[in-house]
Short mmCIF file of C-alpha atoms and ligand atoms in Angstrom, two decimals:
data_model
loop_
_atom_site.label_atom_id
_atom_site.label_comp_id
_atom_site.label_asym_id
_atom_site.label_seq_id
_atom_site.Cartn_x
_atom_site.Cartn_y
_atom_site.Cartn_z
CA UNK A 1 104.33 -32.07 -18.96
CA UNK A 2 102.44 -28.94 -20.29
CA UNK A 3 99.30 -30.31 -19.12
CA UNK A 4 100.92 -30.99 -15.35
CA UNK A 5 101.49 -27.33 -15.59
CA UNK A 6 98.15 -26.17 -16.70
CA UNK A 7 96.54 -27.90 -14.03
CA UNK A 8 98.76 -26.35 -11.48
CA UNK A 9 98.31 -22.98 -12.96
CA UNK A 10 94.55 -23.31 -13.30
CA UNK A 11 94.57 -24.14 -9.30
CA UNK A 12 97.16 -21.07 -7.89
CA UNK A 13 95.00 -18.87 -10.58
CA UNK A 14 91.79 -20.25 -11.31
CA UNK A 15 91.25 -18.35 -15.10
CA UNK A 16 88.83 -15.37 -15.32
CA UNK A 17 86.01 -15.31 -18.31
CA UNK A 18 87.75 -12.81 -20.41
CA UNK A 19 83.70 -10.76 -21.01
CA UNK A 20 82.52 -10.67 -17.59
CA UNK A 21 85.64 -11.70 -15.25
CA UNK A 22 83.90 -14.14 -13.23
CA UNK A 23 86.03 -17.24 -12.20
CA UNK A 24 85.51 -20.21 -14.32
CA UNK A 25 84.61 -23.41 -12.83
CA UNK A 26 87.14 -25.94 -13.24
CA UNK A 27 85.86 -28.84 -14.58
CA UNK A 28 87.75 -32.24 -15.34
CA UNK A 29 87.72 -31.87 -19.18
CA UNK A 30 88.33 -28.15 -19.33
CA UNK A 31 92.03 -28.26 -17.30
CA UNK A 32 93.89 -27.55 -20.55
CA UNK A 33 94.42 -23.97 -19.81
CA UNK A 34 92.97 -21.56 -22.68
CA UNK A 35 89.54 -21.03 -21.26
CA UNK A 36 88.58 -17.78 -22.29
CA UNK A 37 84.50 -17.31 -21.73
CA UNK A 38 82.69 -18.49 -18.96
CA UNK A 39 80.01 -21.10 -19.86
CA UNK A 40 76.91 -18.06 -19.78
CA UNK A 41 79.41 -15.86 -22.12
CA UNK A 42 79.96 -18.46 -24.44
CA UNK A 43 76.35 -18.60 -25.11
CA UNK A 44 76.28 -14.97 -25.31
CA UNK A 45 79.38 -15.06 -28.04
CA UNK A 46 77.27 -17.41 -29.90
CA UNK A 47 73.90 -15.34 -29.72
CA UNK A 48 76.09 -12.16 -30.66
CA UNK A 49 77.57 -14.17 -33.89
CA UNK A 50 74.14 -15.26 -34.79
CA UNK A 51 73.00 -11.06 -34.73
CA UNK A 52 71.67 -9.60 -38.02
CA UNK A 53 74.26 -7.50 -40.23
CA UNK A 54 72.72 -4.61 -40.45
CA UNK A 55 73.18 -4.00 -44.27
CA UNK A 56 73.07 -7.69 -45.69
CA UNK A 57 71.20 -9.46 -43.09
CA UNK A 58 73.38 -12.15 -42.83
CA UNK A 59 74.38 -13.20 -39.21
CA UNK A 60 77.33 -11.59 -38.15
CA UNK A 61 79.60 -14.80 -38.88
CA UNK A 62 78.47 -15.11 -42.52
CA UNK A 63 77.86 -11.75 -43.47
CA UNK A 64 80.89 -10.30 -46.27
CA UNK A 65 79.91 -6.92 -46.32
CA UNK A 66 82.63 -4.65 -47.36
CA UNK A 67 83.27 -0.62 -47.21
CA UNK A 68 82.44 1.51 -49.90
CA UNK A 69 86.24 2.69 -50.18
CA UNK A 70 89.01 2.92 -53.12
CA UNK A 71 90.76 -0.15 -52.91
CA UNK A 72 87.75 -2.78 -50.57
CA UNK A 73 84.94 -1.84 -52.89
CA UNK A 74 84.99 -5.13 -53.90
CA UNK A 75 86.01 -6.99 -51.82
CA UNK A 76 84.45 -9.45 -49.57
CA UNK A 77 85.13 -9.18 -45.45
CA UNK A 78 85.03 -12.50 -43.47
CA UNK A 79 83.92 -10.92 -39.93
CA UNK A 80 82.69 -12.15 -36.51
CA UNK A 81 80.33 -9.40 -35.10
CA UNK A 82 78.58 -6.38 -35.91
CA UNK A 83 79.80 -3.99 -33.35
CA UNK A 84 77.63 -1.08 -31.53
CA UNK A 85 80.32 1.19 -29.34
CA UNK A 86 76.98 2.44 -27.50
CA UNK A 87 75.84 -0.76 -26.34
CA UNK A 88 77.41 -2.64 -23.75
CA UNK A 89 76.91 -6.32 -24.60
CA UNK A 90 79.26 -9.12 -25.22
CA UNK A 91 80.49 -7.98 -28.68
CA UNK A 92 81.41 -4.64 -27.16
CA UNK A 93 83.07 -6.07 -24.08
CA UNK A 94 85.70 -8.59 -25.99
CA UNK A 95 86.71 -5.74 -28.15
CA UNK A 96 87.36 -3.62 -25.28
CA UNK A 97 89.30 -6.93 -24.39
CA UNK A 98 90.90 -7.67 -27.40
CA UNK A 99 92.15 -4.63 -27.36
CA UNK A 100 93.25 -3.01 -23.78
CA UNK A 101 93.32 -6.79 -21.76
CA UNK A 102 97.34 -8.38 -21.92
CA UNK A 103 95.63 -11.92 -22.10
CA UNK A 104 96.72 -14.43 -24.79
CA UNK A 105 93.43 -16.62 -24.34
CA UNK A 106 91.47 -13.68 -25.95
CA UNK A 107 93.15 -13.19 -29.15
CA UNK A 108 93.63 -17.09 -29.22
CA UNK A 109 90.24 -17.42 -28.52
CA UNK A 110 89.34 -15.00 -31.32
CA UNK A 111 91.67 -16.07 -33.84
CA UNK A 112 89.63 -19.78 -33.78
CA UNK A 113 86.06 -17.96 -34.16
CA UNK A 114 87.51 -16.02 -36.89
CA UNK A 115 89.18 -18.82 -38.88
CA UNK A 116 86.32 -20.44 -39.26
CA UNK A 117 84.33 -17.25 -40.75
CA UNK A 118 87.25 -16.68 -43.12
CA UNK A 119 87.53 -20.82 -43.78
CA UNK A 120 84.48 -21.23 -45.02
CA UNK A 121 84.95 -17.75 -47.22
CA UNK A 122 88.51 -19.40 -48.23
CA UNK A 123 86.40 -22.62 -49.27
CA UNK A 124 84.08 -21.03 -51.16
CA UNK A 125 86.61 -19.18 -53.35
CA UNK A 126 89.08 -21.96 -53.62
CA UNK A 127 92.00 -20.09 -51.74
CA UNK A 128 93.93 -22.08 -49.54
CA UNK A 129 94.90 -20.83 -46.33
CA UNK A 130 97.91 -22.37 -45.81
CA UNK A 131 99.30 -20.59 -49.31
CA UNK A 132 98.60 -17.32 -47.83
CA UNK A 133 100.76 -14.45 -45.82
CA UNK A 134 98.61 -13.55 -43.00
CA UNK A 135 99.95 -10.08 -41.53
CA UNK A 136 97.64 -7.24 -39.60
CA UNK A 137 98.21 -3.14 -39.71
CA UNK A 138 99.98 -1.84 -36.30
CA UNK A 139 98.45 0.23 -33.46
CA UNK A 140 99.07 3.68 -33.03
CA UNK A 141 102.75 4.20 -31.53
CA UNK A 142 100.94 6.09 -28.77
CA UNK A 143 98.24 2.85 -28.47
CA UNK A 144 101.08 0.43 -28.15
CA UNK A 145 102.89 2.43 -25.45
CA UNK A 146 99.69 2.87 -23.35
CA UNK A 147 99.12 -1.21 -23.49
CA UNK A 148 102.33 -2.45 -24.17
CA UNK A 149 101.10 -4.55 -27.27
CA UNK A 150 99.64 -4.76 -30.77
CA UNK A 151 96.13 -6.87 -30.74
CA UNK A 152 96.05 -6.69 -34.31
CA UNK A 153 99.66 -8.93 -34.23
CA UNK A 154 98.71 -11.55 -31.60
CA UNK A 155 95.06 -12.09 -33.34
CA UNK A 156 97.02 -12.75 -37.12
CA UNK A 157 99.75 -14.41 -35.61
CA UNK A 158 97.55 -16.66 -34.46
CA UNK A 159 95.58 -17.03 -37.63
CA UNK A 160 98.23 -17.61 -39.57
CA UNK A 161 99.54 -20.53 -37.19
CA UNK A 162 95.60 -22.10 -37.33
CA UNK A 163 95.46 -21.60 -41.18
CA UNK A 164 99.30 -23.34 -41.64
CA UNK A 165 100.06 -19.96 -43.52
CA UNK A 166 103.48 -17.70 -43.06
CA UNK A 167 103.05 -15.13 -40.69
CA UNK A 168 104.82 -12.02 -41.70
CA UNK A 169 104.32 -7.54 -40.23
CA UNK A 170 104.84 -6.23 -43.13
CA UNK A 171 103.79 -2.77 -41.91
CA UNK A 172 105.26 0.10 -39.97
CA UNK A 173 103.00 2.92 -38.21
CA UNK A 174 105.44 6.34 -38.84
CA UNK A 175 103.56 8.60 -36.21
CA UNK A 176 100.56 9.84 -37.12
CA UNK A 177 97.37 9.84 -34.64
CA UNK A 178 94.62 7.72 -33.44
CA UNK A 179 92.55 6.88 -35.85
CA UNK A 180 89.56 6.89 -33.47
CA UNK A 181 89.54 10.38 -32.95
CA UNK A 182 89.31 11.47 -36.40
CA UNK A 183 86.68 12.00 -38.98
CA UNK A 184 86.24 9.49 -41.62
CA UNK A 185 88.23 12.02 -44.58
CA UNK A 186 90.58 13.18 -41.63
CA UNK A 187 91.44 8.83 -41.04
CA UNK A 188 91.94 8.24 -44.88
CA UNK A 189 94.46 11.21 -44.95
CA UNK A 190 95.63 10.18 -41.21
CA UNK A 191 96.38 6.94 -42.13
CA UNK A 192 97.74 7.32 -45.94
CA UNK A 193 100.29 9.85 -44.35
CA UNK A 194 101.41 7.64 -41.25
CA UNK A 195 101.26 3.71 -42.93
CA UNK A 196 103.86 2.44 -45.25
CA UNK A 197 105.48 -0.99 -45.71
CA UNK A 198 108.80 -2.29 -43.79
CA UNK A 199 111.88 -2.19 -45.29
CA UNK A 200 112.58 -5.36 -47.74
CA UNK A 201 108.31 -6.07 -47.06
CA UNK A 202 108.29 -5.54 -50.91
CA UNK A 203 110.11 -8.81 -51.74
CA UNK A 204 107.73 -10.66 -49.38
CA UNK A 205 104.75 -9.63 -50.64
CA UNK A 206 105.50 -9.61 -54.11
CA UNK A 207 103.58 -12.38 -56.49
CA UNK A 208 102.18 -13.45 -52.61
CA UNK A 209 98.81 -14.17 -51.50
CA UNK A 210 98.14 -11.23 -48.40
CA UNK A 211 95.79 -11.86 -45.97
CA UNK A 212 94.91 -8.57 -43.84
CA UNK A 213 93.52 -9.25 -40.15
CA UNK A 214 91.69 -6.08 -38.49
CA UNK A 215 90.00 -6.11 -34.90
CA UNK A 216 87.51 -3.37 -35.27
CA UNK A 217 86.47 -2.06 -38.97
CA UNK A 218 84.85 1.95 -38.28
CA UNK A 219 84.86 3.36 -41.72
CA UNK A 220 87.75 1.37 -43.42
CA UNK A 221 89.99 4.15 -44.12
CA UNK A 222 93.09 2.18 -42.54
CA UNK A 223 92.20 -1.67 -44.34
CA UNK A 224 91.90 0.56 -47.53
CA UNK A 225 95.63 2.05 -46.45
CA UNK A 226 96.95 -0.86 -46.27
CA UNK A 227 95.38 -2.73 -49.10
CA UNK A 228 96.41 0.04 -51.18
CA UNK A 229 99.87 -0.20 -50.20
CA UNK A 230 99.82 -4.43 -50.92
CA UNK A 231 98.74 -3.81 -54.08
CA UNK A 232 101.27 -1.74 -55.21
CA UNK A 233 103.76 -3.72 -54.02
CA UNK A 234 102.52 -5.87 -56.34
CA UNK A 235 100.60 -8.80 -53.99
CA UNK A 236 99.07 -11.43 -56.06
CA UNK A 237 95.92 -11.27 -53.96
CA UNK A 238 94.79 -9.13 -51.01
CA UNK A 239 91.92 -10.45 -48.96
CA UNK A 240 91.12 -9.05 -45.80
CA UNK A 241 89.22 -10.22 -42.67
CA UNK A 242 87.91 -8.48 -39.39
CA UNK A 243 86.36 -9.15 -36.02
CA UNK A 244 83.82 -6.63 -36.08
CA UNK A 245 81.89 -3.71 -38.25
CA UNK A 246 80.87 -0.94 -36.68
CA UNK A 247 77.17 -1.30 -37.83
CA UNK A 248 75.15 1.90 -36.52
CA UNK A 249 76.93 5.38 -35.42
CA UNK A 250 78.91 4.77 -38.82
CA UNK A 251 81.32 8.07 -38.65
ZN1 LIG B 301 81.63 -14.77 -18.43
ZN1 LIG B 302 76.68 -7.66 -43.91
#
């Protein structure tokens, strides 16, 4: 019955590639609703996955870099795409997406790409996925009121329902400003003054296995925040994974 639906939906409003809002063909095999990219785009995705990290030289996709900051020093980062805000190619234009476009097919899309960077991390280190708590760190209040929703939510929601793990926001945003618009000591203070757990978010991350999804990774300050405040709530693990890095114009 979903299906009858999709197809009538797809017909009244033929879906838009989410990076360069062209219509997408409709082809026979592709009627399932959640098209996101355009066929050109997709290739583009792929080619932007494929880029160099700047620092390891990985592609994008396999590339664990981490920040050099308290609490991710060493940690590894599962990521997508090395991100340039000066450049306006594919990466840049689903971030912009991700973040300011209300469309479910883009963190959907998103969330799949990403699962598979942080599966074959998971893999690797013998975690399973489906043992984990997948949660994300809110938008700015002021962020969420100018778009009317939380990226970061919708992209680990949706993680956590590919990976078969619990879902849980464990984190509340108390003010504070946007972290864009700060310096790099000005976002560690910003965001250790304006994060802090949920009420009774102790008890579920306590002896628990945290995953922390991020869209956009600048200098860290706020996946440090947050890991910080996982860890003293006494989280068996933290890992964290991310869309992008910012990889030149580091502020
Ligand atoms: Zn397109
Ligand atoms: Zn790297």
């Amino acid at each position: 019955m979903n299906r009858f639906f999709d197809i009538l939906r797809n017909l009244l409003f033929p879906p838009k590639c989410a990076c360069c809002r062209t219509l997408i063909p409709v082809v026979e095999e592709k009627y399932g609703g959640g098209l996101c990219l355009c066929r050109e785009c997709r290739g583009l995705w792929n080619r932007a996955k494929e880029e160099n990290c700047p620092t390891c030289l990985c592609p994008s996709h396999t590339c664990l870099c981490t920040e050099d900051k308290g609490s991710l020093k060493n940690m590894k980062i599962p990521k997508l795409l090395t991100y340039n805000p000066n450049v306006n190619n594919t990466q840049n234009k689903m971030i912009f997406s991700l973040k300011k476009v209300n469309d479910k097919r883009i963190p959907e899309f998103i969330a799949s790409e990403l699962s598979v960077s942080m599966g074959r991390y998971f893999k690797d280190n013998f975690i399973l996925p489906d043992e984990c708590v997948y949660t994300f760190v809110p938008r700015s209040r002021r962020a969420k009121g100018e778009f009317g929703f939380d990226q970061g939510q919708r992209l680990s929601r949706e993680v956590a329902r590919i990976c078969e793990g619990k879902f849980e926001a464990l984190f509340v945003r108390l003010g504070g400003r946007e972290q864009k618009r700060l310096d790099s000591d000005m976002r560690a203070r910003n965001i250790s003054r304006s994060l802090r757990l949920k009420r009774n978010a102790e008890e579920k991350i306590k002896g628990r296995k945290i995953v922390v999804i991020d869209d956009l990774v600048t200098t860290g300050a706020t996946l440090d925040g947050a890991v910080k405040l996982l860890k003293r709530a006494k989280a068996a693990e933290v890992y964290v994974a991310c869309v992008a890095r910012t990889g030149e114009n580091k502020r």
